[in-house]
mmCIF file of N, CA, C and O in Angstrom:
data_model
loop_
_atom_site.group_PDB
_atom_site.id
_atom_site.type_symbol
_atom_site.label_atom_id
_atom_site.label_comp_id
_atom_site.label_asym_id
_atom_site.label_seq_id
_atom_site.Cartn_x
_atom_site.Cartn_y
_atom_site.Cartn_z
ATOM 1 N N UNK A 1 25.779 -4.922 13.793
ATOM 2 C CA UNK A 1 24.587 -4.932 12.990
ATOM 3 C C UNK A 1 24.418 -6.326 12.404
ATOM 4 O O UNK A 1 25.253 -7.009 11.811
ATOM 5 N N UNK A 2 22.935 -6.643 12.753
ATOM 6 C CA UNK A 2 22.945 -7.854 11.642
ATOM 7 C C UNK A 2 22.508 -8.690 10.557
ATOM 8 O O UNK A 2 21.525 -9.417 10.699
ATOM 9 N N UNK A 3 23.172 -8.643 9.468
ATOM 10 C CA UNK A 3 22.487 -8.983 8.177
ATOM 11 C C UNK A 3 21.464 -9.832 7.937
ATOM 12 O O UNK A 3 21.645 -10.977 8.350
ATOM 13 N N UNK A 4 20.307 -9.575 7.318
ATOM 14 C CA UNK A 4 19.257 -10.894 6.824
ATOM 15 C C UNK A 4 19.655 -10.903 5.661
ATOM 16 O O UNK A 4 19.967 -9.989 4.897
ATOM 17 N N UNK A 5 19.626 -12.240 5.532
ATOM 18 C CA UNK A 5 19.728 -12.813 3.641
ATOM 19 C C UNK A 5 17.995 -13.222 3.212
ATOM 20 O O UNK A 5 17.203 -14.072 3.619
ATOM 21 N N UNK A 6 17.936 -12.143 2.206
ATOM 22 C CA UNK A 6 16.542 -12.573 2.038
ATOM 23 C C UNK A 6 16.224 -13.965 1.316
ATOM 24 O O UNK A 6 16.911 -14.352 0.371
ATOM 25 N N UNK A 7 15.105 -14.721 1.834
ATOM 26 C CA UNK A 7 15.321 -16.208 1.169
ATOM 27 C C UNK A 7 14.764 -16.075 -0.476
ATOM 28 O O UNK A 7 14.688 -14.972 -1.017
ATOM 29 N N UNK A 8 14.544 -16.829 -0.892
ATOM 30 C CA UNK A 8 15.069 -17.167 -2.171
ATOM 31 C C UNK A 8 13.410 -16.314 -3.133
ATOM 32 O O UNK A 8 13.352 -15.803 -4.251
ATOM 33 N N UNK A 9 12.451 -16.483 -2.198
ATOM 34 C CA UNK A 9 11.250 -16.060 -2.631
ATOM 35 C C UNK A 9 11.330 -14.262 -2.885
ATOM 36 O O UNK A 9 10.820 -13.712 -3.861
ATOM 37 N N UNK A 10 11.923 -13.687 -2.011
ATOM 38 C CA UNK A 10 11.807 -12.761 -1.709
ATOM 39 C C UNK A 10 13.195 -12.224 -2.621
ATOM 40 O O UNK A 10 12.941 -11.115 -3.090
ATOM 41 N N UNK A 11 14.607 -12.709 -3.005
ATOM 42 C CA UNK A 11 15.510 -12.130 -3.857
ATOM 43 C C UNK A 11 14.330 -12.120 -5.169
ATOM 44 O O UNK A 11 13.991 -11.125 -5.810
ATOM 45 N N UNK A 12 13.850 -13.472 -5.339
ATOM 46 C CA UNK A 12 13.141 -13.354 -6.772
ATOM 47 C C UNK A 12 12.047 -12.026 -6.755
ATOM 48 O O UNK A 12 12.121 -11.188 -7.654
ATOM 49 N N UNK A 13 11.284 -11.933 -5.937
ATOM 50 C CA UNK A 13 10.541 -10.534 -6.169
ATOM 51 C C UNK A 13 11.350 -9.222 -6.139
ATOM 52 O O UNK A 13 10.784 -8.197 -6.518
ATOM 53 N N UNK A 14 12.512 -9.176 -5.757
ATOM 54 C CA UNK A 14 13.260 -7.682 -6.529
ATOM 55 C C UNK A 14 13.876 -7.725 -7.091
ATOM 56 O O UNK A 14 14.710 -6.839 -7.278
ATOM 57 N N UNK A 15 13.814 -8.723 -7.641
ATOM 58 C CA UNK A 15 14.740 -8.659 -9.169
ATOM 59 C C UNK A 15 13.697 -8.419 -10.038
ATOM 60 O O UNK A 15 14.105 -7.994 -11.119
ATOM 61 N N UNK A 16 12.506 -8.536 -9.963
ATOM 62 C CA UNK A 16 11.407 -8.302 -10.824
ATOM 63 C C UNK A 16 10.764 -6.850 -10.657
ATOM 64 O O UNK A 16 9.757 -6.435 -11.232
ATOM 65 N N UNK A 17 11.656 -6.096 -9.644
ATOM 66 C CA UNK A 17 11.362 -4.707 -10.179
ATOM 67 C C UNK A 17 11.767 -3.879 -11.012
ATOM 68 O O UNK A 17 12.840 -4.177 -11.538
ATOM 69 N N UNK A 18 11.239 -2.824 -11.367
ATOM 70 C CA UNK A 18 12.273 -1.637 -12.203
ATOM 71 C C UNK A 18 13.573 -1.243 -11.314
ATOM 72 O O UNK A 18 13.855 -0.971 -10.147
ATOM 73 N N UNK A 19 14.013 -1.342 -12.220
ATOM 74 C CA UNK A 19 15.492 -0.378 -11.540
ATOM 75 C C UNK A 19 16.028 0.437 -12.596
ATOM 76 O O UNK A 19 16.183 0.024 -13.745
ATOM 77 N N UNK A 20 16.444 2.150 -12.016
ATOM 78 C CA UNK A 20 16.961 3.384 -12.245
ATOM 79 C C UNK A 20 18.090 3.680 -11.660
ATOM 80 O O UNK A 20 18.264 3.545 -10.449
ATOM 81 N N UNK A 21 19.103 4.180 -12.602
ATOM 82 C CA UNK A 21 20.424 4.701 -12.259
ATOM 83 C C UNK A 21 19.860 5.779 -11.739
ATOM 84 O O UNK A 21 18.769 6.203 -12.121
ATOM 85 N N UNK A 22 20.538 6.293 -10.851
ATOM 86 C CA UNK A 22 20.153 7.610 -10.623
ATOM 87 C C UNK A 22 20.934 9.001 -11.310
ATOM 88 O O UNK A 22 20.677 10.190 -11.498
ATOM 89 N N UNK A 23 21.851 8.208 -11.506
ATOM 90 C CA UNK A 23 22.377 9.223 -12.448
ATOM 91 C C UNK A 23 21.956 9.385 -13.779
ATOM 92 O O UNK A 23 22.340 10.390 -14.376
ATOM 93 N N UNK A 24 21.042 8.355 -14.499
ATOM 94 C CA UNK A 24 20.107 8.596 -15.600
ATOM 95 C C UNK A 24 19.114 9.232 -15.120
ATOM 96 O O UNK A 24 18.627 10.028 -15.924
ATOM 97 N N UNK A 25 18.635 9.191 -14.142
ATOM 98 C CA UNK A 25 17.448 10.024 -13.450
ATOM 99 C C UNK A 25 17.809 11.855 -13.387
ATOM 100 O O UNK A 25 17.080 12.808 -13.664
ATOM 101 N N UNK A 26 19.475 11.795 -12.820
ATOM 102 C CA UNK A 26 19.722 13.246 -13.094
ATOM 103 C C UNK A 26 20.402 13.685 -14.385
ATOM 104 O O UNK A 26 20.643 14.843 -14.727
ATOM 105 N N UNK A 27 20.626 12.738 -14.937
ATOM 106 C CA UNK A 27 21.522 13.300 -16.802
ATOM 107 C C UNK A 27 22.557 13.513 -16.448
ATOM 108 O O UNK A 27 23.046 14.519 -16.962
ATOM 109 N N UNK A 28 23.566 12.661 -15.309
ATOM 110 C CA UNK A 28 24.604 13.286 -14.747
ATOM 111 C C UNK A 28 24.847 14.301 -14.202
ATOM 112 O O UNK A 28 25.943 14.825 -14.402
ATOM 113 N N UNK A 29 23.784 14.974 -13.233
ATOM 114 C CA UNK A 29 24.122 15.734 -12.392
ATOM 115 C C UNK A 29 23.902 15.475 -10.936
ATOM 116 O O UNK A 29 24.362 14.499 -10.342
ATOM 117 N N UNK A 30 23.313 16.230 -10.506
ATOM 118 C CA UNK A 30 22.622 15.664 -8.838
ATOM 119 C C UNK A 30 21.375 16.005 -8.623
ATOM 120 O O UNK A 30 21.004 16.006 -7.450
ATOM 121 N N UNK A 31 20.624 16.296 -9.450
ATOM 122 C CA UNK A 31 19.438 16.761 -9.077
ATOM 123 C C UNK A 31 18.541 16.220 -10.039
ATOM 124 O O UNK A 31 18.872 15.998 -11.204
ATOM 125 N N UNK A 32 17.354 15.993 -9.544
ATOM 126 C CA UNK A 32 15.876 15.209 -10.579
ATOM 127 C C UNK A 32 14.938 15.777 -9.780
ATOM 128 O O UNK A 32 15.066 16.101 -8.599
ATOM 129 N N UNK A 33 14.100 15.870 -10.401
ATOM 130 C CA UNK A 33 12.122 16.296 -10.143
ATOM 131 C C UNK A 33 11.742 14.707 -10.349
ATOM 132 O O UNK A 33 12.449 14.090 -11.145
ATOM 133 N N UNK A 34 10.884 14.138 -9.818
ATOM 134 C CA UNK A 34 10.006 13.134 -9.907
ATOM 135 C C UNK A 34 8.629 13.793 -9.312
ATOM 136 O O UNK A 34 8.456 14.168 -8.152
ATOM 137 N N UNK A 35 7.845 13.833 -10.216
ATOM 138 C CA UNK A 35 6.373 13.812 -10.055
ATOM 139 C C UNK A 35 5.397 11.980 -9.831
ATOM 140 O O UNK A 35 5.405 10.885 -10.394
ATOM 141 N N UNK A 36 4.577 12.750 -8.479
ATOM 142 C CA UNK A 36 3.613 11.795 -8.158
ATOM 143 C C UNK A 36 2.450 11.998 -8.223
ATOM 144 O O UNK A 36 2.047 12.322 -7.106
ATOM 145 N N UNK A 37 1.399 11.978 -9.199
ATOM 146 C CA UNK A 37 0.566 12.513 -9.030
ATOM 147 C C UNK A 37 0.340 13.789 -9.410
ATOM 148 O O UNK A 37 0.390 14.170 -10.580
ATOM 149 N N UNK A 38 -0.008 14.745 -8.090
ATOM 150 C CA UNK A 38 -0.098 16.298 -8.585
ATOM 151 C C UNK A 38 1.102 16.657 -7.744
ATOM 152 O O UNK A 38 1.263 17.876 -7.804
ATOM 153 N N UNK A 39 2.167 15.968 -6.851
ATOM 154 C CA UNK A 39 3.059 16.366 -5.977
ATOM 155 C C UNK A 39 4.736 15.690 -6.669
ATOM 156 O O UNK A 39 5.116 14.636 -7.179
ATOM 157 N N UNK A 40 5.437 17.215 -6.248
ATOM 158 C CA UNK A 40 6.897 17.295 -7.210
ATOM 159 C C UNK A 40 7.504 16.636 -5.799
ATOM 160 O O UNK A 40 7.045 16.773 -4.665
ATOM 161 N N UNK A 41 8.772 15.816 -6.255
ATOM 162 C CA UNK A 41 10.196 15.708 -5.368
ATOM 163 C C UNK A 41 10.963 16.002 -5.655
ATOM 164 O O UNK A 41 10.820 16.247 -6.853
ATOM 165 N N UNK A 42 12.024 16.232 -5.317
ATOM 166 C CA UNK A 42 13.393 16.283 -5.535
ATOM 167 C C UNK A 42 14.260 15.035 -5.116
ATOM 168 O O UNK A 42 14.501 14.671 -3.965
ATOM 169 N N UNK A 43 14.654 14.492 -6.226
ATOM 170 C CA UNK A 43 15.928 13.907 -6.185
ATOM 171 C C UNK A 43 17.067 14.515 -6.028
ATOM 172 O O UNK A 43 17.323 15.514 -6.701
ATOM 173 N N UNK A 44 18.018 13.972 -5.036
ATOM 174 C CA UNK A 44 19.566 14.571 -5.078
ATOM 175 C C UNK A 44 20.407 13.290 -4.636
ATOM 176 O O UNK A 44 20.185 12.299 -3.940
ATOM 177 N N UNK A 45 21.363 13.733 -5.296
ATOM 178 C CA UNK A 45 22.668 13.150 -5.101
ATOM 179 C C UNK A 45 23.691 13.412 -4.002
ATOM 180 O O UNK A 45 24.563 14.152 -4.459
ATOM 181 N N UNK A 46 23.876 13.158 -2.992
ATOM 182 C CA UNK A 46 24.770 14.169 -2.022
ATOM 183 C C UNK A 46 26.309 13.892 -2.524
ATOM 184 O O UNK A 46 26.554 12.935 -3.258
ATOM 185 N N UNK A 47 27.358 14.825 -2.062
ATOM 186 C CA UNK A 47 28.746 14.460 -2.008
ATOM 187 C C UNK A 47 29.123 13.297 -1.443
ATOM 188 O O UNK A 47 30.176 12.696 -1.654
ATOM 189 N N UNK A 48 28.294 13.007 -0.763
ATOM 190 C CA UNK A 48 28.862 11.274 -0.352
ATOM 191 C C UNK A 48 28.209 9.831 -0.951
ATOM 192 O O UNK A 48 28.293 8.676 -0.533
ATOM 193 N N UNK A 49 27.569 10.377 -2.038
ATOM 194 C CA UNK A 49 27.141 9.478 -2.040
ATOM 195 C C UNK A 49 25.986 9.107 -2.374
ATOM 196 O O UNK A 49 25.737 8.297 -3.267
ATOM 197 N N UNK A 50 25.080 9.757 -1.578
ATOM 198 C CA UNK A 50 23.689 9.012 -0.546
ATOM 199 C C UNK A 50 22.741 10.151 -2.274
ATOM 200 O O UNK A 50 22.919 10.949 -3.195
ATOM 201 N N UNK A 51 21.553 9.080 -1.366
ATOM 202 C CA UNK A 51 20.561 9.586 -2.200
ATOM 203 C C UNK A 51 19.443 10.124 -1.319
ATOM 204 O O UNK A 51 19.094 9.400 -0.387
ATOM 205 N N UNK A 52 18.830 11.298 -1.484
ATOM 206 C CA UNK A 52 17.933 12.298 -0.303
ATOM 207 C C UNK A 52 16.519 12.501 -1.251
ATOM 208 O O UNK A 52 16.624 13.101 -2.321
ATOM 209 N N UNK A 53 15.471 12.084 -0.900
ATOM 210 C CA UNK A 53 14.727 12.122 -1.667
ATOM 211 C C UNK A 53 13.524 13.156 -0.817
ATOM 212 O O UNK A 53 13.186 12.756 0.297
ATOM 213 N N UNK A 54 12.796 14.665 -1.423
ATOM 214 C CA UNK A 54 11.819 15.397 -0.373
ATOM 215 C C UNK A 54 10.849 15.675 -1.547
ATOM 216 O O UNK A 54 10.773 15.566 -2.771
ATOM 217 N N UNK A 55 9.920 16.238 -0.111
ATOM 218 C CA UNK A 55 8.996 17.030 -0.995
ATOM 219 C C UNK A 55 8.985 18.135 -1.178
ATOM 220 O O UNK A 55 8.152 18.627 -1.939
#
Protein backbone atom coordinates (compact mmCIF):
# COMPACT_ATOMS: atom_id res chain seq x y z
CA UNK A 1 0.00 0.00 0.00
CA UNK A 2 1.06 3.40 -0.59
CA UNK A 3 1.14 6.33 1.62
CA UNK A 4 0.45 10.08 0.46
CA UNK A 5 1.75 12.75 2.73
CA UNK A 6 -0.62 15.40 2.37
CA UNK A 7 1.32 18.68 1.43
CA UNK A 8 1.41 21.32 3.70
CA UNK A 9 -1.85 23.17 2.32
CA UNK A 10 -3.93 20.43 2.77
CA UNK A 11 -2.48 19.18 6.65
CA UNK A 12 -3.41 22.95 7.37
CA UNK A 13 -7.10 22.50 6.26
CA UNK A 14 -7.70 19.50 8.78
CA UNK A 15 -6.43 20.74 11.42
CA UNK A 16 -9.00 23.43 11.05
CA UNK A 17 -11.72 21.04 11.48
CA UNK A 18 -13.84 19.94 14.42
CA UNK A 19 -12.75 16.97 15.96
CA UNK A 20 -14.88 14.39 18.33
CA UNK A 21 -13.78 11.63 20.55
CA UNK A 22 -15.96 9.18 19.89
CA UNK A 23 -16.12 8.04 22.97
CA UNK A 24 -17.49 11.55 24.11
CA UNK A 25 -19.91 11.02 21.35
CA UNK A 26 -20.97 7.66 23.15
CA UNK A 27 -20.46 8.75 27.10
CA UNK A 28 -18.25 5.77 27.11
CA UNK A 29 -20.10 3.28 25.63
CA UNK A 30 -20.44 2.12 21.96
CA UNK A 31 -23.27 3.49 20.74
CA UNK A 32 -24.47 7.31 19.61
CA UNK A 33 -27.55 8.62 17.54
CA UNK A 34 -26.36 11.51 15.36
CA UNK A 35 -29.13 13.32 13.71
CA UNK A 36 -28.98 14.96 10.17
CA UNK A 37 -31.53 16.83 9.43
CA UNK A 38 -34.81 14.80 9.74
CA UNK A 39 -32.54 11.41 9.37
CA UNK A 40 -31.09 9.37 12.66
CA UNK A 41 -27.57 7.29 12.53
CA UNK A 42 -26.08 5.20 14.54
CA UNK A 43 -22.78 5.46 15.77
CA UNK A 44 -20.90 2.33 17.02
CA UNK A 45 -17.90 1.35 18.32
CA UNK A 46 -16.95 -2.24 17.26
CA UNK A 47 -14.73 -4.72 19.46
CA UNK A 48 -11.94 -3.94 17.34
CA UNK A 49 -11.86 -0.93 17.28
CA UNK A 50 -13.39 0.46 14.11
CA UNK A 51 -15.99 2.92 13.91
CA UNK A 52 -19.43 1.79 11.71
CA UNK A 53 -21.46 4.55 11.04
CA UNK A 54 -25.59 3.62 9.33
CA UNK A 55 -28.68 4.69 8.75
Amino acid sequence: MNVQNPNPSQSYAVSMLPSHKAEDLTKGGNLAHIELGDQLYTLRITRAGKLILTK
